[in-house]
Tab-separated table of C-alpha atoms in Angstrom:
chain	number	residue	atom	x	y	z
A	16	MET	CA	0.000	0.000	0.000
A	17	LYS	CA	2.851	2.395	0.831
A	18	ILE	CA	4.346	1.822	-2.610
A	19	VAL	CA	1.071	2.824	-4.285
A	20	ILE	CA	0.877	6.016	-2.220
A	21	LEU	CA	4.495	6.913	-3.045
A	22	PHE	CA	3.899	6.204	-6.736
A	23	CYS	CA	0.838	8.495	-6.775
A	24	PHE	CA	2.753	11.219	-4.949
A	25	PHE	CA	5.652	11.189	-7.430
A	26	LEU	CA	3.270	10.992	-10.371
A	27	ALA	CA	1.404	14.073	-9.141
A	28	LEU	CA	4.669	15.884	-8.436
A	29	GLY	CA	5.946	15.228	-11.956
A	30	TYR	CA	2.671	16.364	-13.522
A	31	GLY	CA	2.778	19.618	-11.559
A	32	CYS	CA	6.294	20.406	-12.765
A	33	LYS	CA	5.336	19.938	-16.393
A	34	LYS	CA	2.169	21.971	-16.026
A	35	ASP	CA	4.009	24.959	-14.512
A	36	SER	CA	6.929	24.725	-16.891
A	37	TYR	CA	9.170	27.792	-17.225
A	38	CYS	CA	8.863	27.727	-21.023
A	39	ASN	CA	5.110	27.360	-21.050
A	40	CYS	CA	4.270	29.298	-24.238
A	41	LYS	CA	0.539	29.477	-24.838
A	42	ASP	CA	0.129	32.393	-27.249
A	43	GLU	CA	1.176	32.631	-30.884
A	44	TRP	CA	3.401	35.622	-31.722
A	45	GLN	CA	1.518	38.545	-33.285
A	46	SER	CA	3.161	41.560	-34.905
A	47	ALA	CA	0.605	44.090	-33.613
A	48	ILE	CA	1.016	43.272	-29.908
A	49	LYS	CA	3.453	45.237	-27.745
A	50	TYR	CA	5.253	42.628	-25.667
A	51	GLU	CA	6.448	43.420	-22.159
A	52	VAL	CA	9.425	42.008	-20.243
A	53	ASP	CA	9.108	38.248	-19.571
A	54	SER	CA	6.536	37.748	-22.335
A	55	LYS	CA	6.572	34.272	-23.852
A	56	VAL	CA	5.333	33.438	-27.338
A	57	TRP	CA	5.153	30.479	-29.678
A	58	TYR	CA	6.648	31.079	-33.155
A	59	HIS	CA	7.775	28.519	-35.775
A	60	ASP	CA	7.542	25.544	-33.402
A	61	THR	CA	9.712	27.258	-30.766
A	62	CYS	CA	9.012	28.995	-27.480
A	63	TRP	CA	10.585	32.481	-27.242
A	64	ILE	CA	10.995	34.743	-24.208
A	65	ASN	CA	11.532	38.497	-23.999
A	66	PRO	CA	13.793	38.857	-20.925
A	67	ASN	CA	14.929	42.484	-21.034
A	68	THR	CA	12.793	45.038	-22.863
A	69	THR	CA	9.483	45.830	-24.523
A	70	GLY	CA	8.839	45.728	-28.234
A	71	ARG	CA	6.388	45.348	-31.078
A	72	GLY	CA	6.752	43.835	-34.543
A	73	ILE	CA	10.131	42.164	-33.910
A	74	LEU	CA	10.130	38.610	-35.263
A	75	PRO	CA	11.361	35.992	-32.794
A	76	GLY	CA	14.508	34.334	-34.063
A	77	PRO	CA	18.233	34.064	-33.459
A	78	TRP	CA	19.546	36.861	-31.224
A	79	LEU	CA	20.714	39.973	-33.128
A	80	GLU	CA	19.729	38.573	-36.530
A	81	ASN	CA	17.151	40.273	-38.778
A	82	GLY	CA	16.655	43.092	-36.259
A	83	ASN	CA	15.868	40.804	-33.319
A	84	ASP	CA	17.156	42.477	-30.177
A	85	ILE	CA	14.258	41.349	-27.999
A	86	TRP	CA	13.652	37.594	-28.213
A	87	ILE	CA	15.767	34.663	-27.093
A	88	MET	CA	14.879	30.997	-27.343
A	89	CYS	CA	13.311	29.847	-24.096
A	90	VAL	CA	15.259	27.045	-22.408
A	91	GLU	CA	14.194	25.315	-19.210
A	92	PRO	CA	16.502	26.268	-16.306
């Protein structure tokens, strides 16, 4: 019985970590939205985070390429 309880506890713990993931991008990137610091967006099958500044119309992509000085690829800590 104790093994079943421990299994359920660890299963619930693991589910909670995935649900509250750091790189939990829910919204698609949109050019008309002004994004604030710590905004997260989904663009071209990748989660992007805006860690330092605000901006609008900047395409997420590799840092300092094609005018991107806002977005970096989100990576779990």
